[in-house]
Short mmCIF file of C-alpha atoms in Angstrom, two decimals:
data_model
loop_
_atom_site.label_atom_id
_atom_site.label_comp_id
_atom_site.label_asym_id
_atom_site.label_seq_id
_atom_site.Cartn_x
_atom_site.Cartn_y
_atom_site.Cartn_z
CA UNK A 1 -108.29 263.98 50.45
CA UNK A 2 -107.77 260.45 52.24
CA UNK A 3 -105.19 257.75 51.62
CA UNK A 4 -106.30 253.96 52.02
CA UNK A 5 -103.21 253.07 54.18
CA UNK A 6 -103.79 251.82 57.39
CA UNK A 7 -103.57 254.22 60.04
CA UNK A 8 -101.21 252.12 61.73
CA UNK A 9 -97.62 253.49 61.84
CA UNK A 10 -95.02 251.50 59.45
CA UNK A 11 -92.04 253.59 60.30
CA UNK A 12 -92.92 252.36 64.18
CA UNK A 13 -93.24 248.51 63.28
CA UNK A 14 -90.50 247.74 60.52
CA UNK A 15 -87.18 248.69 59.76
CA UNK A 16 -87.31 250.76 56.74
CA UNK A 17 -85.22 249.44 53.40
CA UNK A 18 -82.73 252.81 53.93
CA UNK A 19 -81.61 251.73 57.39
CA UNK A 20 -81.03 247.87 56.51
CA UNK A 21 -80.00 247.53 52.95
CA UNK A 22 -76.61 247.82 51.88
CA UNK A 23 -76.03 251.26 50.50
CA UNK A 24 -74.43 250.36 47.25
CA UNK A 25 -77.64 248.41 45.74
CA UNK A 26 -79.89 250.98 48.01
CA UNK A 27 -78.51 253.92 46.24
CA UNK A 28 -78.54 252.76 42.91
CA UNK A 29 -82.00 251.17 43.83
CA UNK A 30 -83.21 254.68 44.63
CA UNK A 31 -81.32 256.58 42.20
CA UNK A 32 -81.62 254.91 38.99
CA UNK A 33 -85.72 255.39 38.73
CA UNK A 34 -84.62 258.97 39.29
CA UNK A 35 -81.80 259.52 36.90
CA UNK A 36 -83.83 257.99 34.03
CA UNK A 37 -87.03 260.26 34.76
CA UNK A 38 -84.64 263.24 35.35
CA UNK A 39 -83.27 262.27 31.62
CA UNK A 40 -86.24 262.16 30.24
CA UNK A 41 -87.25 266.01 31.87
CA UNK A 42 -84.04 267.35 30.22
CA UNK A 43 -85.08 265.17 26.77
CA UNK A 44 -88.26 266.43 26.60
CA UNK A 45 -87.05 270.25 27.34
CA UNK A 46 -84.80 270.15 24.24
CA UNK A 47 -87.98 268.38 22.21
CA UNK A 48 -89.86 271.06 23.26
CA UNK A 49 -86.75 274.11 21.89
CA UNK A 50 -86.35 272.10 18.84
CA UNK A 51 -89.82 271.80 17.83
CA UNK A 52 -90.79 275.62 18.31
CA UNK A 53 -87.37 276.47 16.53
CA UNK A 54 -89.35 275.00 13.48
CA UNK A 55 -91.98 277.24 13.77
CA UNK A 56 -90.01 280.84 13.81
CA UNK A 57 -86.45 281.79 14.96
CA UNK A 58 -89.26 284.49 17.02
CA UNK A 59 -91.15 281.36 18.74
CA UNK A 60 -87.92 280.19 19.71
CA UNK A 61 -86.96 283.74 20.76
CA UNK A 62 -90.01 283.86 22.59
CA UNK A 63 -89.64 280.81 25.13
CA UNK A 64 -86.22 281.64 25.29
CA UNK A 65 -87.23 284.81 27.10
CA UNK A 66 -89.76 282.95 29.50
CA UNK A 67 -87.21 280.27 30.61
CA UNK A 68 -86.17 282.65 33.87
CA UNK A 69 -89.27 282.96 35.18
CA UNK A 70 -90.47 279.64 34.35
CA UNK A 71 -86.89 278.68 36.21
CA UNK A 72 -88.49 279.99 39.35
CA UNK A 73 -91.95 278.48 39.50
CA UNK A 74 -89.75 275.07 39.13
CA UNK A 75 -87.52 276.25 41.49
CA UNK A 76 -90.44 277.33 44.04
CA UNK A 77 -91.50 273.72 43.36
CA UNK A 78 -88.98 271.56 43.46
CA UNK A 79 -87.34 273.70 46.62
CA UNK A 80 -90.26 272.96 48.40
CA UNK A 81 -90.79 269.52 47.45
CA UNK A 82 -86.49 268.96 48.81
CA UNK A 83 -87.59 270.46 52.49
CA UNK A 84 -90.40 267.86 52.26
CA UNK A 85 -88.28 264.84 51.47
CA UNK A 86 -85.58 265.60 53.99
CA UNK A 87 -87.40 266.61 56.94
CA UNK A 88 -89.72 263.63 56.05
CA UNK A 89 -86.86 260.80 55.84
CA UNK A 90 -85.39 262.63 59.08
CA UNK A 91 -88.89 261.75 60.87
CA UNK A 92 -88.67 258.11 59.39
CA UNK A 93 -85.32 257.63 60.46
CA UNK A 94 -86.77 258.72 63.98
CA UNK A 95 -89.54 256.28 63.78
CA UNK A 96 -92.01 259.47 64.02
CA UNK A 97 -94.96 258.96 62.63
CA UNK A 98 -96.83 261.83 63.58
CA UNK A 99 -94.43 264.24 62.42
CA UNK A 100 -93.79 262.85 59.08
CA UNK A 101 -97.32 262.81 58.19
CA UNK A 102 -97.73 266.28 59.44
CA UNK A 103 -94.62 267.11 57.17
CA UNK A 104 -96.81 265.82 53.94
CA UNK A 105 -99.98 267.49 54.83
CA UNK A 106 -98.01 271.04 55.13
CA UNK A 107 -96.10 269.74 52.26
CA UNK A 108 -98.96 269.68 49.65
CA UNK A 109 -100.91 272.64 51.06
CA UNK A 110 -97.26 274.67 50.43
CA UNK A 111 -97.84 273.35 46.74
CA UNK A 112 -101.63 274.80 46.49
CA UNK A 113 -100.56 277.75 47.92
CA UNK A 114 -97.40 278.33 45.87
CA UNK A 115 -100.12 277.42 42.86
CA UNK A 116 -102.01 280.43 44.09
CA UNK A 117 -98.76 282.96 43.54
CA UNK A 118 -98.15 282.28 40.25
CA UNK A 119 -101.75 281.87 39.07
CA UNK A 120 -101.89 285.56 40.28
CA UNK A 121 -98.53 286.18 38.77
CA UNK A 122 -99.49 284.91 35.32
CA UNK A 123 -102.76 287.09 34.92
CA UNK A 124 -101.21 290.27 35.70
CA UNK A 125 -97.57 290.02 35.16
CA UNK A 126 -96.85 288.56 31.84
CA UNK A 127 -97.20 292.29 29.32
CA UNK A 128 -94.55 294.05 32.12
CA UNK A 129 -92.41 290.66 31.96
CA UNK A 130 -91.92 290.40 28.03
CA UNK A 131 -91.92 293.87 27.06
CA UNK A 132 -88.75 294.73 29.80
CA UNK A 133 -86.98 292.44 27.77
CA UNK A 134 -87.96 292.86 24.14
CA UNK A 135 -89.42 295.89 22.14
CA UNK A 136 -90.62 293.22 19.48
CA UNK A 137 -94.24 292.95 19.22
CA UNK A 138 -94.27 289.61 17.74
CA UNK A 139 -91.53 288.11 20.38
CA UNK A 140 -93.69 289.36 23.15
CA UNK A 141 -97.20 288.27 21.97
CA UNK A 142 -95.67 284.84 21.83
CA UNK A 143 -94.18 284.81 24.81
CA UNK A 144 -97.42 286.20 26.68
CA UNK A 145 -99.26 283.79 25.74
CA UNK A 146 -96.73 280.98 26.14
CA UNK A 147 -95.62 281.92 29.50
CA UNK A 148 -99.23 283.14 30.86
CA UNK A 149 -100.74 279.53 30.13
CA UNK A 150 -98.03 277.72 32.04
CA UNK A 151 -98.66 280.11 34.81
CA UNK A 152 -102.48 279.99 35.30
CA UNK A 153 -102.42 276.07 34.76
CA UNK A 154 -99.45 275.66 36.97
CA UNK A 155 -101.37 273.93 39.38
CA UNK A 156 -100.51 270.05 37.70
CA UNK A 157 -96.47 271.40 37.96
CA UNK A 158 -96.89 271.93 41.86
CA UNK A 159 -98.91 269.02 42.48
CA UNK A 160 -96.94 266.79 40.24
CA UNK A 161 -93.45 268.01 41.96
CA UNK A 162 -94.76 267.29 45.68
CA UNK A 163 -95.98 263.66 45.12
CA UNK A 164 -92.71 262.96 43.45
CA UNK A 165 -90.82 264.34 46.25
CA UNK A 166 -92.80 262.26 48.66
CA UNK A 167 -92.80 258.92 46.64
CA UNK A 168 -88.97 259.69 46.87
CA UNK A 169 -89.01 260.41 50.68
CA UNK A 170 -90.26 256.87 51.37
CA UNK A 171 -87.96 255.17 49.20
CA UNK A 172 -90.26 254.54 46.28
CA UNK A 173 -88.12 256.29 43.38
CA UNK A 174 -89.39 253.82 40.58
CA UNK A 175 -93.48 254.86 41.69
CA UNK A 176 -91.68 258.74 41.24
CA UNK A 177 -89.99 257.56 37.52
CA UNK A 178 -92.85 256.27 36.42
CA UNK A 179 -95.36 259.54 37.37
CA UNK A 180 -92.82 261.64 35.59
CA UNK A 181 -92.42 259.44 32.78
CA UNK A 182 -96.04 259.71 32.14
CA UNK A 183 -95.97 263.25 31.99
CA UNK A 184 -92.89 263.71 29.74
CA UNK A 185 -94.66 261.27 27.15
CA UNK A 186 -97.69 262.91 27.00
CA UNK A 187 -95.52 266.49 26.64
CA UNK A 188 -93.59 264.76 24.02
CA UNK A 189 -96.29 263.42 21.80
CA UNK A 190 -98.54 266.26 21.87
CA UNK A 191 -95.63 268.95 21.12
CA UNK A 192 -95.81 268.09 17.26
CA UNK A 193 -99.61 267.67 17.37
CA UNK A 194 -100.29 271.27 18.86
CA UNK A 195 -97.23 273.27 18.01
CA UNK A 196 -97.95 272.57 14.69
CA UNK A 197 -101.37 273.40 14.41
CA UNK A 198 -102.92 269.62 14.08
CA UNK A 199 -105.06 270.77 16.36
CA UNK A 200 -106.51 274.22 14.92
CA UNK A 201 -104.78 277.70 14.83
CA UNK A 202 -105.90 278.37 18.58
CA UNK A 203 -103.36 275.43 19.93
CA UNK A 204 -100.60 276.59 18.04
CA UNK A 205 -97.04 277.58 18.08
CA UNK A 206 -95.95 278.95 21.38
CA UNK A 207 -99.70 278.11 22.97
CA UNK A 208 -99.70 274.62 21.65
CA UNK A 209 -96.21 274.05 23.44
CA UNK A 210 -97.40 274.98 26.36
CA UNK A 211 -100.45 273.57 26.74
CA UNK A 212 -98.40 270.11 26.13
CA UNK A 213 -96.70 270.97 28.78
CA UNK A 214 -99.27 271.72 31.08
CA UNK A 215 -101.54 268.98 30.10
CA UNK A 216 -98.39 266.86 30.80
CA UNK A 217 -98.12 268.31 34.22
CA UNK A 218 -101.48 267.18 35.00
CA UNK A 219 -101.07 263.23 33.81
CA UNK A 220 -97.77 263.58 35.77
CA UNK A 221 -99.97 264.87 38.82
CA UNK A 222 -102.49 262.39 38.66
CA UNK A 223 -99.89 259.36 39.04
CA UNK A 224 -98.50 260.81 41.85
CA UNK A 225 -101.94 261.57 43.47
CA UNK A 226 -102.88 257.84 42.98
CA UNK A 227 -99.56 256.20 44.03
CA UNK A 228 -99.43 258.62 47.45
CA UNK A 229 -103.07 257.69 48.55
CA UNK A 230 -102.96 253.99 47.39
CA UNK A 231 -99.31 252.34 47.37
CA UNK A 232 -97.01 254.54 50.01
CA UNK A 233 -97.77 253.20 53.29
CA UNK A 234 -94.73 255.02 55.01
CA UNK A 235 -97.57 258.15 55.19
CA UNK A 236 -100.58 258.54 56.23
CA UNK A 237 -102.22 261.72 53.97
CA UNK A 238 -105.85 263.10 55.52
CA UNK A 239 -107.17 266.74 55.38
CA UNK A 240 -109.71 265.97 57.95
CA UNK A 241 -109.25 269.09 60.48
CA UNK A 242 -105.77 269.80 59.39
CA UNK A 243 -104.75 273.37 60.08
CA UNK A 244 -101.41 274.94 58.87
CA UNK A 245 -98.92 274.59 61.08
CA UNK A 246 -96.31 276.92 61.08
CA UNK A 247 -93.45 274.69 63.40
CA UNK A 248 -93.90 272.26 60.54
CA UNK A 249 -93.63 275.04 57.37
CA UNK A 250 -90.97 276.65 59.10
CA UNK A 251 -88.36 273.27 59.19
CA UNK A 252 -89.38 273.01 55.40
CA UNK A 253 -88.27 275.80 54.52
CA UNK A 254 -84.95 275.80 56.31
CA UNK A 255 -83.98 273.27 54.57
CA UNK A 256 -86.51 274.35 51.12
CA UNK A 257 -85.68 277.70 50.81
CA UNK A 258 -81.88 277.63 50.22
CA UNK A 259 -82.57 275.16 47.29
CA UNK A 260 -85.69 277.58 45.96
CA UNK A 261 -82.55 280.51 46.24
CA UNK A 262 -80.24 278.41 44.67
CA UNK A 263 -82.23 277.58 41.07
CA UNK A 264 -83.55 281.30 41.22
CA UNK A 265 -79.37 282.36 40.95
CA UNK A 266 -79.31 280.39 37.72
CA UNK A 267 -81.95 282.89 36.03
CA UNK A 268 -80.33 285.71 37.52
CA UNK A 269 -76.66 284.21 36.14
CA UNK A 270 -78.48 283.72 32.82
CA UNK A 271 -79.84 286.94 32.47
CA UNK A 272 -76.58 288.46 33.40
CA UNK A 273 -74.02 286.52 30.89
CA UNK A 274 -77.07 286.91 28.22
CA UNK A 275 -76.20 291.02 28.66
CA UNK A 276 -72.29 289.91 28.59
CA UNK A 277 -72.31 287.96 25.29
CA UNK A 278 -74.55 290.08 23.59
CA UNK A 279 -71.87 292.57 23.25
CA UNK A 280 -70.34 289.93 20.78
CA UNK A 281 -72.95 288.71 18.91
CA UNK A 282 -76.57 287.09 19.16
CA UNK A 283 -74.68 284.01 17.78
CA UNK A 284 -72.97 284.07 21.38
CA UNK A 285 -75.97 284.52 23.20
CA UNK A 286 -77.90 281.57 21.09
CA UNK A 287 -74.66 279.55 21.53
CA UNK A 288 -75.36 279.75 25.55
CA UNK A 289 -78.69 278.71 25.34
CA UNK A 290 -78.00 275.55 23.52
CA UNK A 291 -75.18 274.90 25.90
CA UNK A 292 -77.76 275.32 29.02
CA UNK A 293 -79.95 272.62 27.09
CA UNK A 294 -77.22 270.35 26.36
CA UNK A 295 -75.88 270.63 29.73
CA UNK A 296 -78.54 269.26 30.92
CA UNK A 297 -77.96 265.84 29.88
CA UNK A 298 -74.94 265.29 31.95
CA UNK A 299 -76.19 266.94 35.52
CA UNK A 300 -79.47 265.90 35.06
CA UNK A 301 -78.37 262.36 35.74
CA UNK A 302 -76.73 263.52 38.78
CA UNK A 303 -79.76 265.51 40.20
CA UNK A 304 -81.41 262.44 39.81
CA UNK A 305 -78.90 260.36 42.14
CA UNK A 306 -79.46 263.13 44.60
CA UNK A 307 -82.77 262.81 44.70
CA UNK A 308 -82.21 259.02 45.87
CA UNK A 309 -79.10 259.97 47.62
CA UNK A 310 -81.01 262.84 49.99
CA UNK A 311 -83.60 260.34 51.85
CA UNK A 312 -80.93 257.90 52.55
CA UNK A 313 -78.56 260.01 54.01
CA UNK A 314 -81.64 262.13 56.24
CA UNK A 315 -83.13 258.84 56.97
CA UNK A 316 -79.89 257.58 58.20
CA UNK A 317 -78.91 260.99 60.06
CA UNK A 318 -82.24 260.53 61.84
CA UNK A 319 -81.35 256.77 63.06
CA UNK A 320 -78.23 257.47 64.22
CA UNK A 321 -76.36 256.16 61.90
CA UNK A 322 -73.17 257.90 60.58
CA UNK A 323 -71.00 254.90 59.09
CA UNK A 324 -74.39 254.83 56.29
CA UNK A 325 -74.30 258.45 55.82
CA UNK A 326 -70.75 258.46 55.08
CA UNK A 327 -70.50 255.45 52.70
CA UNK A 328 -73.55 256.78 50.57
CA UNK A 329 -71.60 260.19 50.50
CA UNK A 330 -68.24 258.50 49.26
CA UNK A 331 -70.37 256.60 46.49
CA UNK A 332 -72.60 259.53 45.31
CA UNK A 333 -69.41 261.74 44.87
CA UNK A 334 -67.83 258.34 43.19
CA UNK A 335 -70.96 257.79 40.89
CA UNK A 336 -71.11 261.48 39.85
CA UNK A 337 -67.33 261.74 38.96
CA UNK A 338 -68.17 258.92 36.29
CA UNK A 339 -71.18 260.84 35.07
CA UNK A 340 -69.47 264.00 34.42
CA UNK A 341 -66.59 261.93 32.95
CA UNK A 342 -68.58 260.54 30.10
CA UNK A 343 -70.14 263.70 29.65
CA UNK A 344 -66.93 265.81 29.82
CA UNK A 345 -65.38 263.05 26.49
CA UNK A 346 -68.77 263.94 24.25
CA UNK A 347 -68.67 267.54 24.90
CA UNK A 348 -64.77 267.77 24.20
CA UNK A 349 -64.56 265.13 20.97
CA UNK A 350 -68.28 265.65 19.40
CA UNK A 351 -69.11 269.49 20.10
CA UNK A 352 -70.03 270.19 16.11
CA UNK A 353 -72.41 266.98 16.11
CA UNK A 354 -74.37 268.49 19.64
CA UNK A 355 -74.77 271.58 18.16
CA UNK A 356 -76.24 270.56 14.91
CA UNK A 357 -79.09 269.29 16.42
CA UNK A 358 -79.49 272.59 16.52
CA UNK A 359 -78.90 273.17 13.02
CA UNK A 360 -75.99 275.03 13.57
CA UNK A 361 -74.81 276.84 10.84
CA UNK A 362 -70.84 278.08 10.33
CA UNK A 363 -71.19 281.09 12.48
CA UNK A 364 -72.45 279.12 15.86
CA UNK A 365 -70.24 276.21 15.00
CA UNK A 366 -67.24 279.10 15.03
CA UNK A 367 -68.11 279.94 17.96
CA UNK A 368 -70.20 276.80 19.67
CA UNK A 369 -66.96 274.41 19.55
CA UNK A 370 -64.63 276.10 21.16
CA UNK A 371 -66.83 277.10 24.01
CA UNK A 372 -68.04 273.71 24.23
CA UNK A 373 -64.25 272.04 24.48
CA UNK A 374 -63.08 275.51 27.05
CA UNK A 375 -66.57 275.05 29.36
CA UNK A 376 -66.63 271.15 29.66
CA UNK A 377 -63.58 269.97 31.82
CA UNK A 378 -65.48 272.28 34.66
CA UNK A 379 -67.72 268.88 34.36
CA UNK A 380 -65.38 267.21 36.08
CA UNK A 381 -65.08 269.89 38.92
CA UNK A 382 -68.61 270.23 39.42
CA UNK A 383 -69.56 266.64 40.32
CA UNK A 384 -68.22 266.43 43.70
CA UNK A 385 -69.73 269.80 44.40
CA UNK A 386 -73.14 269.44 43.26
CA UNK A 387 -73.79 266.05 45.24
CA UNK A 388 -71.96 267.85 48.49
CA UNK A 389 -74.63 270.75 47.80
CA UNK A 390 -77.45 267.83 48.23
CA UNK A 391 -75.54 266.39 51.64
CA UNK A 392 -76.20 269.54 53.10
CA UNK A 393 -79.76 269.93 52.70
CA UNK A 394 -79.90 266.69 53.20
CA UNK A 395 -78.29 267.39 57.06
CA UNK A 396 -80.25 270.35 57.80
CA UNK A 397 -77.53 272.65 55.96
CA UNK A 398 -79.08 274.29 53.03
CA UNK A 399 -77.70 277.56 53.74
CA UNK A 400 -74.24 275.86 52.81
CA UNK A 401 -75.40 275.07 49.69
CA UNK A 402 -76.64 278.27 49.20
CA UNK A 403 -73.74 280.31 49.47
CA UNK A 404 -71.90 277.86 47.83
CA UNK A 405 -74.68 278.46 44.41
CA UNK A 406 -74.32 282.25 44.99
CA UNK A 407 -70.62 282.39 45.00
CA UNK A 408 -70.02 280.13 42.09
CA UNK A 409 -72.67 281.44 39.98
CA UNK A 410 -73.06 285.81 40.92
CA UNK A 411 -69.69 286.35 43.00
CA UNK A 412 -67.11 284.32 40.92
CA UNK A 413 -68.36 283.19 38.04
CA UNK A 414 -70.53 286.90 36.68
CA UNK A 415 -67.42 289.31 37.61
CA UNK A 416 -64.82 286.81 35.95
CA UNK A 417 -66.95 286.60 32.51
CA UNK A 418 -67.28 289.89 32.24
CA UNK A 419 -63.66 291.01 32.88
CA UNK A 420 -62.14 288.27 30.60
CA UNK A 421 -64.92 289.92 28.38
CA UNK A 422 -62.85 293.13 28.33
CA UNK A 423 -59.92 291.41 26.32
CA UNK A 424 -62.58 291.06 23.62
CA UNK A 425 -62.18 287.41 22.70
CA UNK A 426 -65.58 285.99 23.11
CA UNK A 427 -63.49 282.52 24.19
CA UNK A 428 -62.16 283.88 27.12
CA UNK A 429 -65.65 284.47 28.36
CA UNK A 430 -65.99 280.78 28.37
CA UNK A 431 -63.06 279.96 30.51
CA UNK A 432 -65.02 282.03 33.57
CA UNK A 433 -66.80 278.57 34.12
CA UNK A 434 -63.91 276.72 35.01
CA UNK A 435 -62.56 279.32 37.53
CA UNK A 436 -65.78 279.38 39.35
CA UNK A 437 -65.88 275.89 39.50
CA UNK A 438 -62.48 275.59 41.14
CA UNK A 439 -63.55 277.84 44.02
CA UNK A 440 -67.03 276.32 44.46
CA UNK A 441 -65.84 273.12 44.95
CA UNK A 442 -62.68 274.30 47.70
CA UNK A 443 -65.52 276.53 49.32
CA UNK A 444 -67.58 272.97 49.14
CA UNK A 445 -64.79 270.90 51.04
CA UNK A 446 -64.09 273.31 53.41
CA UNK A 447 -68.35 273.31 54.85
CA UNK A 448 -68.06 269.43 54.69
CA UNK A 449 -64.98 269.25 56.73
CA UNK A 450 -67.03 271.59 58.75
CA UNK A 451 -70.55 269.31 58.80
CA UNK A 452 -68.18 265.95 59.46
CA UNK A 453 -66.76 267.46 62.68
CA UNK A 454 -70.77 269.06 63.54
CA UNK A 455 -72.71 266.43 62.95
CA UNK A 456 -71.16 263.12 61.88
CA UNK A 457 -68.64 263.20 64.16
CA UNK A 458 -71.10 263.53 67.36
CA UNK A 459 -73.56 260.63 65.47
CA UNK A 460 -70.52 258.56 66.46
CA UNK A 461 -69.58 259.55 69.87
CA UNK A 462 -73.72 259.15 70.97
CA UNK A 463 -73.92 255.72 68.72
CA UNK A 464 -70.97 254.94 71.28
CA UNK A 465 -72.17 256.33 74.25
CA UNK A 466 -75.41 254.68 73.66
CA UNK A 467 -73.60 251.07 73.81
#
């Protein structure tokens, strides 16, 4: 695979938008593509619950089940795709051309081979996978063949995450939105089509949503594909001789691998207040899941800003340039307080009208409400800490975010749930969020106090030196 970009080096001859523009209209330049796409991923993931729930309370069961490991092919992924886009900004920012193509090229053969585990993975794992968790037959057929599709075909989700992560690198968020938009849409209008049988008995149900989702993938992949090669100059992608090299692999996944850790947590959080709540009732556990799906919705956005946020701050890291890198901090933490703000009002004054989109009936609205009104002011918490969890990877810090993720989500967040469990009030469960939230986000300004003296700090004193 060629590109039919010049071979001359653009980070070498021109400025790059991230160094010169003012940050305000740069971030919201590069985020806003993002957020919208990012919306759209969390739309379509509720579509796709929503239609299957029409099927069977089973189907629903079924993908329900899948959802951890499907967490952690996305998280393998996307945690790949993060090292790409940082350590590729970084080389921009340094005017190194050779190094940020070599970052792509190691970037997408990460993606085949991360294609290869989980192809591997789906044809032999899926009976072992389903029938730890379920004894029922029916739940487990589903969910094989649900899961095991997604798995084998996987190869459009890899592909599809890696181009979006270099459109993104470059500054070309809106060629990224687009790509993904293509592949929700398609997800989104074939989910009735198959799910529903439209398409014969073979593409139903469970299968049918996932091989939406898969086709999807692929449409999704094939923007990205065509963008890379024929409208991102900032890279230079060619196969010709390339060999693996591990210097290259290993700075991705200094940076990759803490945010690959950091999604796989969330399954292992799930799986663990899913064994906590079911001591109460499967109304509790279903309750959960719809407030993981709603969630969505509000960080979403924000994952999106980070995505434009990252390459600006790496790019501007790399070119010495810590003044940038501090005033597209101040406004990502700004922009994400007012995200979680709007989402914190809906969740606290409309909780029985989210949940019956779920058709909710008395006994999840009983207990749905209340959890939604205890769990959401943690919202407001949680947006500072999230974007500081992007500024270190972002800086060459993942493992900050890391331990941040683990603490919040296995050390605080698990133990306190299941001792305020023990009272045997199913609403003091709920209140575990917030206390893991307050001690995320102090653990959060205590590294950033830490990378500002590190690393900004010293971006100054050589900026000054340098004059």
């Amino acid at each position: 695979m060629e590109n039919k970009q010049p071979l001359s080096s653009p980070a070498g001859e021109r400025e790059n938008i991230m160094g010169t523009m003012d940050i305000n209209p740069l971030l919201i330049k590069l985020s806003v593509p993002m957020m919208v796409s990012m919306l759209v991923q969390a739309l379509y993931n509720v579509v796709d619950s929503i239609f299957v729930s029409h099927v069977s309370e089973s189907a629903l069961t079924a993908v329900s089940l899948a959802f951890s490991l499907q967490n952690v092919m996305i998280a393998v992924g996307v945690g790949t795709g993060v090292g790409v886009n940082a350590l590729l900004s970084k080389s921009l920012g340094e005017k190194n051309q050779e190094r940020a193509n070599q970052t792509a090229e190691n970037g997408i053969f990460l993606s085949l081979c991360s294609y290869a585990v989980f192809l591997v993975i789906g044809l032999t794992c899926m009976r072992p996978y389903f029938y730890a968790q379920t004894s029922d037959m029916d739940i487990a057929r589903q969910g094989i063949q649900y899961l095991r599709l997604c798995c084998v075909l996987s190869l459009g989700l890899f592909t599809q995450t890696m181009g979006e992560k270099l459109l993104a690198a470059t500054g070309r968020t809106h060629l990224s939105m687009i790509s993904q938009l293509v592949g929700a849409v398609v997800n989104i209008v074939l989910d009735p089509i198959f799910i529903f049988g439209y398409c014969g008995e073979a593409l139903s149900g469970t299968t049918g949503a996932a091989a939406a989702t898969v086709i999807g993938q692929f449409c999704g992949a094939g923007m990205t594909l065509y963008f890379n090669l024929n409208k991102n100059p900032d890279i230079q992608i060619s196969f010709r001789g390339f060999r693996p090299s591990a210097k290259a692999i290993g700075r991705i996944y200094t940076v990759g691998l803490p945010s690959i850790a950091m999604q796989c947590v969330g399954s292992v959080m799930t799986f663990f207040m899913n064994q906590i709540l079911m001591a109460f009732s499967a109304t509790a556990v279903a309750v959960f899941g719809v407030y993981f799906k709603l969630q969505s919705f509000v960080f979403m956005p924000i994952f999106g800003m980070n995505n434009g946020m990252v390459p600006i701050i790496s790019y501007n890291y790399g070119a010495r340039k810590p003044e940038r890198v501090k005033k597209t901090i101040r406004l990502a933490v700004f922009y994400a307080e007012c995200i979680m703000l709007v989402g914190f009002c809906i969740f606290q004054f409309l909780p029985d009208k989210l949940l019956g989109l779920f058709a909710a009936g008395d006994a999840m609205l009983a207990i749905g409400v209340p959890a939604l009104r205890i769990i959401c002011p943690h919202f407001l918490l949680a947006g500072a800490g999230i974007v500081l969890s992007s500024v270190f990877q972002a800086l060459g810090n993942g493992v900050f975010s890391l331990t941040v993720s683990i603490c919040r989500q296995l050390v605080v967040l698990i133990p306190a749930a299941w001792l305020l469990s023990r009272t045997g009030e199913v609403n003091m469960v709920w209140w575990a969020f917030i206390i893991a939230e307050v001690v995320s986000l102090a653990l959060s300004l205590v590294f950033m106090a830490r990378i500002n003296r590190t690393v900004i700090v010293p971006l100054s004193e050589k900026q000054d030196a340098a004059v």
